XYZ file of C-alpha atoms in Angstrom:
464
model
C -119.031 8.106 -78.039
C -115.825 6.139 -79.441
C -112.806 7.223 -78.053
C -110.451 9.122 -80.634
C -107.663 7.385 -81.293
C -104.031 8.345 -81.890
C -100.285 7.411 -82.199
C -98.974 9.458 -79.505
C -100.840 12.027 -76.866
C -98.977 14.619 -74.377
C -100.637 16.106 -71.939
C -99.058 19.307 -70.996
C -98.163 22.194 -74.233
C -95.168 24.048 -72.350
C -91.766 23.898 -73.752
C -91.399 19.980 -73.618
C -94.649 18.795 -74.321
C -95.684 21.129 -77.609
C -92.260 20.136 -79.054
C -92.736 16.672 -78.345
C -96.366 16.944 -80.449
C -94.594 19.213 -83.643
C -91.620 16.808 -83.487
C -94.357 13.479 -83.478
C -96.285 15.220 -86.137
C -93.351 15.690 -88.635
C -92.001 11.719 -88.200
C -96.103 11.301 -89.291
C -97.758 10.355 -86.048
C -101.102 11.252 -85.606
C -101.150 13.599 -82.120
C -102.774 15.430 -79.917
C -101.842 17.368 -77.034
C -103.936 18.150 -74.042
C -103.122 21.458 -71.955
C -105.366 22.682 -69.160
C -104.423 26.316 -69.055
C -102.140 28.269 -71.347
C -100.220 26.860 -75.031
C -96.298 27.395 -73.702
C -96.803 26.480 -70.304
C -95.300 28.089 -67.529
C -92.309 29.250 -69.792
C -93.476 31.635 -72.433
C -96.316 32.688 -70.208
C -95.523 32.979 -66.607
C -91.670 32.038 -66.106
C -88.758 32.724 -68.807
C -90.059 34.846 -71.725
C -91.873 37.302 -69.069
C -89.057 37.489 -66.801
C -86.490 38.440 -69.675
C -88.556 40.716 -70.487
C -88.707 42.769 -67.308
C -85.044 42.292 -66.874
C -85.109 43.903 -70.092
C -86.488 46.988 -69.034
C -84.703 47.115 -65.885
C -81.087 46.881 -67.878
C -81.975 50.260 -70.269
C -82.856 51.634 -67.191
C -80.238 50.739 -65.481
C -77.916 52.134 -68.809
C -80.029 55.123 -69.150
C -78.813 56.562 -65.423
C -75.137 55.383 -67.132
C -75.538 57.862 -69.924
C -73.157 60.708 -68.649
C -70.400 57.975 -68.989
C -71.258 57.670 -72.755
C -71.140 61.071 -73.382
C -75.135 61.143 -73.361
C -77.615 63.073 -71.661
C -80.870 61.620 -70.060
C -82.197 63.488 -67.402
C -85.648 62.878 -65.675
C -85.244 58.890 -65.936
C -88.275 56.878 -64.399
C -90.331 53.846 -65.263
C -93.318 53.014 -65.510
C -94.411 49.618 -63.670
C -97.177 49.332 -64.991
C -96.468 50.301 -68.788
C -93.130 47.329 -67.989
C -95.758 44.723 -66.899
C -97.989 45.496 -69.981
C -95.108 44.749 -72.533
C -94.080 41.688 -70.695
C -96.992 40.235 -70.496
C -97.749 41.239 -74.595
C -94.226 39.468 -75.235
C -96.131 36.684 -73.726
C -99.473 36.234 -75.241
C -97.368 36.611 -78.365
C -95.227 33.711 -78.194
C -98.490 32.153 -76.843
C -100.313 32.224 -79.755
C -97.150 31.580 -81.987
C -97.574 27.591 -80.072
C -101.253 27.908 -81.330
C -100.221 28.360 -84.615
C -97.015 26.011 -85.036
C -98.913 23.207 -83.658
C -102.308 23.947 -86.015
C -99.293 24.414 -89.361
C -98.069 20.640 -88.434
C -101.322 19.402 -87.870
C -101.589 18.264 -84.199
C -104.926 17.930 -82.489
C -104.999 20.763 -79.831
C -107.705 20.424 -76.873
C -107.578 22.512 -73.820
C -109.095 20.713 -70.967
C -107.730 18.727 -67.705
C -106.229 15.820 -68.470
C -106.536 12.101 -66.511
C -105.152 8.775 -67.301
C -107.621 6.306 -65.919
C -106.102 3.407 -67.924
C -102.974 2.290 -70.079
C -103.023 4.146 -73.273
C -106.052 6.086 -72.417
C -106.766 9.799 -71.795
C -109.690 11.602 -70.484
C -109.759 15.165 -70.970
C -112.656 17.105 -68.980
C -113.596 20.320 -71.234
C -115.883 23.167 -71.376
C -118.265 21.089 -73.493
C -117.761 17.970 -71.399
C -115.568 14.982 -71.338
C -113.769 13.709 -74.212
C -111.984 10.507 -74.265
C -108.752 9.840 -76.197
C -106.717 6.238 -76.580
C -102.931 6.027 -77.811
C -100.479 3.535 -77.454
C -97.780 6.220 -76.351
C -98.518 8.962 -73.766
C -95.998 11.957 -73.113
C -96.844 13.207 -69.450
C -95.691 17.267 -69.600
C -97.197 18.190 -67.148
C -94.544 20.611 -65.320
C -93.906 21.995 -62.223
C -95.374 24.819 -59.667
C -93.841 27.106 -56.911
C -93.115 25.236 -53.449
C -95.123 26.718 -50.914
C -93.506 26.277 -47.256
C -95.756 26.249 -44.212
C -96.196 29.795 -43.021
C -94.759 31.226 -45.962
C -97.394 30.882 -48.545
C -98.874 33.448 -51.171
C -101.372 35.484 -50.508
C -101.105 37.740 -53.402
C -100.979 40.801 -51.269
C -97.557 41.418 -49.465
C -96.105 37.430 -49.955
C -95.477 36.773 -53.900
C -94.672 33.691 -55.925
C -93.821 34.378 -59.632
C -96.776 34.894 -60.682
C -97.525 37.862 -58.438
C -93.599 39.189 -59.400
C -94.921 39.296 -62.471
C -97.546 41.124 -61.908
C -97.082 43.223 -59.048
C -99.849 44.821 -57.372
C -98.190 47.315 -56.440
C -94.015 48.549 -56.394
C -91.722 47.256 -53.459
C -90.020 49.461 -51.302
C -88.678 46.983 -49.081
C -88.447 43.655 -50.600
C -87.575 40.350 -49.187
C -87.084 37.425 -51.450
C -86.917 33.812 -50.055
C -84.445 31.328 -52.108
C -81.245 32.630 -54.489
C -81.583 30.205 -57.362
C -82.079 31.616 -60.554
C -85.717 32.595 -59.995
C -84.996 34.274 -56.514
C -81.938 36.305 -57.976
C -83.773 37.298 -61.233
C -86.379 38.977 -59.651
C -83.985 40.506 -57.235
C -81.878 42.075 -59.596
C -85.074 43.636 -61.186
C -86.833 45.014 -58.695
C -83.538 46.059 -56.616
C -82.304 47.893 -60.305
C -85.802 49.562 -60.029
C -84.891 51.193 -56.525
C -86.385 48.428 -54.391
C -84.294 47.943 -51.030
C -84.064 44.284 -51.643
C -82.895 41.736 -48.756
C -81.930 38.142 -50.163
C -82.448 34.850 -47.858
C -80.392 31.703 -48.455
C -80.387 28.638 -46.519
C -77.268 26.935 -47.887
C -74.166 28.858 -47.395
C -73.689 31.003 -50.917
C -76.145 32.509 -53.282
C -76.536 30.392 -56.746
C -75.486 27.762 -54.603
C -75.496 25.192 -58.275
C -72.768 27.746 -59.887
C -68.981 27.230 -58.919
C -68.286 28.576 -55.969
C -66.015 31.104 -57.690
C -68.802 32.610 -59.429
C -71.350 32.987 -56.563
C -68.724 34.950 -54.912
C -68.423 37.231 -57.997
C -72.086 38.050 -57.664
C -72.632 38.493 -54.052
C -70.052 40.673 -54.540
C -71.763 42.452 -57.406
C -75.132 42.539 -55.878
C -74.023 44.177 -52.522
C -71.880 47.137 -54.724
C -75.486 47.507 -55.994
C -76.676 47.544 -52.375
C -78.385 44.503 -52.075
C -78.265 42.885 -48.456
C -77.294 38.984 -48.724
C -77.860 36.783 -45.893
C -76.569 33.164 -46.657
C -77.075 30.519 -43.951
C -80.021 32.222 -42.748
C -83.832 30.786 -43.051
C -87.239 32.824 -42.780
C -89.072 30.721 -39.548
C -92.158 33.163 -40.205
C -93.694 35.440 -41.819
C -96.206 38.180 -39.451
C -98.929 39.853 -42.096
C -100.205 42.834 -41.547
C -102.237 45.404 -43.975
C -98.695 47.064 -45.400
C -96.417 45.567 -43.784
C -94.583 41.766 -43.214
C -91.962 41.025 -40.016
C -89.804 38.207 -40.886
C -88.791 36.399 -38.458
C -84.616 35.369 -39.913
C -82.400 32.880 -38.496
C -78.772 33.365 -38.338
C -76.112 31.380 -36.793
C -78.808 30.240 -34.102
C -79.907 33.810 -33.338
C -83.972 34.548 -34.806
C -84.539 38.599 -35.757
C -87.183 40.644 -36.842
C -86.791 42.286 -39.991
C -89.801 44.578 -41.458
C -90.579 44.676 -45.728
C -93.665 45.795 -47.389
C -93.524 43.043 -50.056
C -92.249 39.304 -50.162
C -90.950 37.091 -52.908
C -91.212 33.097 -51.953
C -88.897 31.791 -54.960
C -87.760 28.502 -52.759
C -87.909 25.489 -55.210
C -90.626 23.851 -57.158
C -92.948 20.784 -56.941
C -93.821 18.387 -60.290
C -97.203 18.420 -60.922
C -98.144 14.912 -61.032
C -101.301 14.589 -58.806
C -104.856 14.166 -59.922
C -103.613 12.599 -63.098
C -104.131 8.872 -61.835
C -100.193 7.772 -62.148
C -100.440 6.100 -58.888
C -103.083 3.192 -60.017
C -101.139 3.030 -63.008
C -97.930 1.966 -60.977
C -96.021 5.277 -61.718
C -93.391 6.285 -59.175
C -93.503 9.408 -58.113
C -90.381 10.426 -55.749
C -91.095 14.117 -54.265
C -93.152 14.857 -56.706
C -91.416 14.269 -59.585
C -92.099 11.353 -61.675
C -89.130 8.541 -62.040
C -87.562 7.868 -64.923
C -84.787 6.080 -67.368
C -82.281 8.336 -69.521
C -84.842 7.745 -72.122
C -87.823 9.143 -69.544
C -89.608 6.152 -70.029
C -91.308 5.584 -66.615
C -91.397 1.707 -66.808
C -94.980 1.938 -67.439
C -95.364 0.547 -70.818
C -95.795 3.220 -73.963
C -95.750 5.819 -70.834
C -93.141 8.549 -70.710
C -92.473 12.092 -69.072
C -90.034 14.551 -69.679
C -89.288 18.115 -68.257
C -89.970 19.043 -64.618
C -92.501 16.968 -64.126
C -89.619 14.158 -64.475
C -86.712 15.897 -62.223
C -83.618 18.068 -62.887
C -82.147 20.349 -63.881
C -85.389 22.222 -64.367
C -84.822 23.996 -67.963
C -86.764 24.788 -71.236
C -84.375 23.729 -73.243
C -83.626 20.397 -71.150
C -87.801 19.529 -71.321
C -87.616 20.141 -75.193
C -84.836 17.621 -75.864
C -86.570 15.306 -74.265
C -89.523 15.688 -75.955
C -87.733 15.486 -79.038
C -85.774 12.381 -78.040
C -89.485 10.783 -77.168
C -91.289 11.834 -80.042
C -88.541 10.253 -81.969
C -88.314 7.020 -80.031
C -92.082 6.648 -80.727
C -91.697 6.683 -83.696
C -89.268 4.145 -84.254
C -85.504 5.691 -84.127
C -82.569 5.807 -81.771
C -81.631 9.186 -80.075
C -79.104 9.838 -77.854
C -80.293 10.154 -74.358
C -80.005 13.920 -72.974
C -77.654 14.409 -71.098
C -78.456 16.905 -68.124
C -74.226 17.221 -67.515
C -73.740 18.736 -71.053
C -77.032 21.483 -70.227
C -76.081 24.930 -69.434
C -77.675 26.427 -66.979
C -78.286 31.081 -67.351
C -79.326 33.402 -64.752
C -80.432 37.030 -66.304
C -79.648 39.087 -63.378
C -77.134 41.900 -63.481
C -74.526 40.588 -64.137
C -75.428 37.412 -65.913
C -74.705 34.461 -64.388
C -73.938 31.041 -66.995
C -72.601 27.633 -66.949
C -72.155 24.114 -67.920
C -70.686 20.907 -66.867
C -68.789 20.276 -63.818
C -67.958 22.985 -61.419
C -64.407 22.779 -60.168
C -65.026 21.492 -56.473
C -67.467 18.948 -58.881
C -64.098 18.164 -61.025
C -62.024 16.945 -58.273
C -64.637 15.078 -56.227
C -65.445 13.157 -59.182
C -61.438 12.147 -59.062
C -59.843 14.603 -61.833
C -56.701 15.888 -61.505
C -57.532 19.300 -63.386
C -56.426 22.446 -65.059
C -58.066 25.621 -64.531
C -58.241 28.703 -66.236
C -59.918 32.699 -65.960
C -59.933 35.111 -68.142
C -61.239 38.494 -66.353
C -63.621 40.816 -68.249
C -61.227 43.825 -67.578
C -58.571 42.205 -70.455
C -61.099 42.398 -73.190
C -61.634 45.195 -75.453
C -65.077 44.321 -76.500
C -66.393 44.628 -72.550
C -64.458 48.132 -72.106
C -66.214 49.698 -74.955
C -69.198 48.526 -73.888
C -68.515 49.799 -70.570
C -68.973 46.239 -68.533
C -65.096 45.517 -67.616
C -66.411 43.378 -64.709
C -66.696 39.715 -64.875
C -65.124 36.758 -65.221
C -64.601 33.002 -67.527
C -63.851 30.217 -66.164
C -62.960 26.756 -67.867
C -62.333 23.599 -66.052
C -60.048 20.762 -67.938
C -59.155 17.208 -67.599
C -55.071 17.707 -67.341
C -54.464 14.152 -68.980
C -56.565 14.122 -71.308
C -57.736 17.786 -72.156
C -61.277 17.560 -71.734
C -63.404 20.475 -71.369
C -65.183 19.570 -68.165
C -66.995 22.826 -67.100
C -67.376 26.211 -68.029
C -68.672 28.997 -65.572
C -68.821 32.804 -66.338
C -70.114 36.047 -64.683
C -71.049 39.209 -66.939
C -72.390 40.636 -69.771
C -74.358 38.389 -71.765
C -72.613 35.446 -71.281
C -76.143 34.254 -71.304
C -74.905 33.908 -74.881
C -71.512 33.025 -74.735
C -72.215 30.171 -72.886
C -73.157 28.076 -75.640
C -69.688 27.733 -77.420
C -68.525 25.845 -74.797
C -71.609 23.419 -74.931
C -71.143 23.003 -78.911
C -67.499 22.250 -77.723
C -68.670 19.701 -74.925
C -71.107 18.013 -77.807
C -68.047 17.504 -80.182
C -65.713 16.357 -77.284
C -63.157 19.141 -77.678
C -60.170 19.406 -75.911
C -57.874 22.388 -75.118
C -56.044 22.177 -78.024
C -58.870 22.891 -80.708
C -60.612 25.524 -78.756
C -57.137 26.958 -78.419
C -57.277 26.173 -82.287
C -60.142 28.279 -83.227
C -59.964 31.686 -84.459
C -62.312 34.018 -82.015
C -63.166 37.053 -83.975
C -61.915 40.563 -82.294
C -62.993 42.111 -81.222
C -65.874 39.841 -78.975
C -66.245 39.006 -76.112
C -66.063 35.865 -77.089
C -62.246 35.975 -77.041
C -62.439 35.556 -73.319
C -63.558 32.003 -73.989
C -60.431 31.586 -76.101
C -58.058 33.262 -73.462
C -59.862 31.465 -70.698
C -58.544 28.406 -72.564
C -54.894 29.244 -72.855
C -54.911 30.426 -69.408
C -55.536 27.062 -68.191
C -52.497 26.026 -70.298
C -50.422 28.678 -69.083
C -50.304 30.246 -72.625
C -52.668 33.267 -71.931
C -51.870 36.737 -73.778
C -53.397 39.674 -72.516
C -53.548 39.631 -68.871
């Protein structure tokens, strides 16, 4: 059988590779896009959409056993797990079909199958019915990224949990130990600790969020303990001892090895691109810890060959893996994007509180050789966050003092998931101090902390 032929094929439909396909398709190249297991990858099926979703249910729980300081009444408040798994995981197969659907509206040629490259510009995809084979002169690899298992501390599904298990927990923690505070680690902290688990968090470097400003991660250790969490920074699990209900960690602190007892573990300690089985290697890919190397355009110096998103390095973010696709699809097809630039990509943790940033942190600022100007704007001065009842938190913004560049902006509360991205519209347009300081911020927000944050920096702050 003739191979089918196309302009441009990704393998891999998560969050970089089907917008790579839908933005190929509407510049009028003829694609298809090969995914071996579920249409939105990792993201809208096992990793961000599910997770907000739990965290979801967690925060009106969390408000609901607030009420009395509403002036409401809710007595008798419980969950139930499994009824909070079950809408999670409909959230999920919803946005999962949605990618079904956008990519069948702009015409792209779905297959589901495993996906190998045993040549330049050709694809072999092995399906239920068989093997199919597929040529193009431009390949997107997609292919994205799975939990790193450490040596003793791997998954069994039981008592030790990646993600995936989180997500669908077998049964309710009592005692939980999670492995790793990056966003993953912390996310399902928060949510099971908000849920009544006694939670234990294990970090190897020496703060929590150790990416954020070191500011921030203060703020929420801080946070997390008042909601009894137990942090243990500089510490590392050497083992893990399974029994039937029970796991004894083995910790390390400052030299000294304990035993510590849970009932369920969460391993949330990094990730690993999936590039094997895919034949890179014979076509002279490198592949640097598993993670494919690339230009700022992700081309992988592999002629017409290209991958974006985890697969191809950090910062490991949706949103980062769909510009790049983007960028690609529109290379391929003849134009000139900008390259992405991971510097100017915010970076949100959904735990309680919410955890956002972008650009350089402030210990970031001065290595780099910036004489700088820093401002904070505490959640306590706003009158938005009182009547909601969240006066804790913080925003910080980090400027150039010569020239009045907005070179990072890190914040700590509620939803600054969302307020995040004024500063990163601000960082696209090259603001400086003086036009955020410029813009009217409508009252009252809480995004006027992003304006006060500002003038503090300038020493013209009003209301603290």
């Amino acid at each position: 059988m003739a191979a089918q032929s196309f302009d441009m094929i990704v393998i891999g439909a998560g969050p970089g590779g089907y917008v790579a396909a839908i933005r190929g398709a509407q510049l009028g190249l003829k694609v298809a896009v090969v995914e071996r297991e579920h249409m939105g990858g990792i993201c809208l099926n096992w990793g961000c959409i599910p997770t907000k979703a739990m965290l979801r249910s967690s925060e009106v729980f969390h408000l609901m056993h607030r009420a009395k300081e509403f002036g409401l009444k809710a007595e008798g408040v419980d969950y139930d797990l499994d009824a909070v798994v079950k809408r999670s995981r409909a959230i999920a197969k919803q946005l999962n079909s949605g990618v079904g659907h956008l990519l069948k509206k702009n015409k792209v040629t779905a297959i589901m199958g495993e996906a190998t490259t045993p040549a330049k510009g050709k694809v072999s995809v092995k399906t239920e019915k068989g093997t199919e084979e597929l040529q193009a002169k431009h390949i997107v690899l997609a292919t994205g990224a799975r939990a790193r298992e450490l040596p003793g501390l791997e998954a069994d599904g039981e008592r030790v949990w990646t993600y995936k298990h989180a997500l669908t927990p077998p049964h309710m923690p009592k005692k939980l130990l999670v492995i790793g505070s990056g966003a993953i680690g912390i996310e399902f902290a928060s949510f099971y600790n908000t849920l009544g688990a006694e939670t234990t968090v294990v970090e190897v470097m020496d703060r929590i969020l150790p990416v954020e400003d070191a500011e921030i991660s203060g703020m929420a250790k801080k946070a997390f303990e008042k909601q009894k969490m137990k942090i243990m920074e500089k510490a590392m699990v050497k083992q893990l001892d399974r029994a039937k209900d029970k796991v004894t960690a083995h910790i390390e602190v400052g030299g000294k090895v304990k035993k510590h007892e849970f009932d369920s573990v969460i391993s949330a300690v990094g990730i690993v691109g999936n590039t094997e089985g895919l034949g890179l290697e014979d076509l002279g890919v490198k592949v640097d810890r598993s993670h494919v190397v690339t230009d700022e355009f992700c081309r992988t110096g592999v002629d017409g060959l290209y991958a974006i998103g985890d697969v191809a390095g950090a910062p490991w973010l949706a949103h980062k893996a769909s510009h790049e696709g983007v960028m690609v699809a529109e290379m391929i097809a003849g134009g000139h994007p900008h390259p992405v630039k991971p510097e100017s990509i915010a970076g949100c943790t959904y735990c309680n509180p919410q955890v956002a940033s972008v650009g350089l942190t402030e210990a970031q600022a001065k290595e780099a050789g910036h004489k700088i100007k820093v401002g904070r704007f505490p959640f306590i001065g706003n009158g938005k966050a009182i009547a909601l009842g969240e006066p804790e938190g913080m925003i910080k913004t980090v400027f150039d003092e010569k020239t009045g560049e907005l070179l990072g902006a890190h914040m700590i509360g509620a939803e600054v998931t969302e307020l995040i991205q004024g500063y990163v519209v601000g960082r696209q347009l090259e603001t400086t101090e003086e036009d955020l300081m410029n813009a009217v911020f409508p009252h009252p927000t809480l995004s006027e902390m992003m304006h006060e944050s500002v003038l503090d920096a300038f020493d013209r702050v009003i209301h603290i």
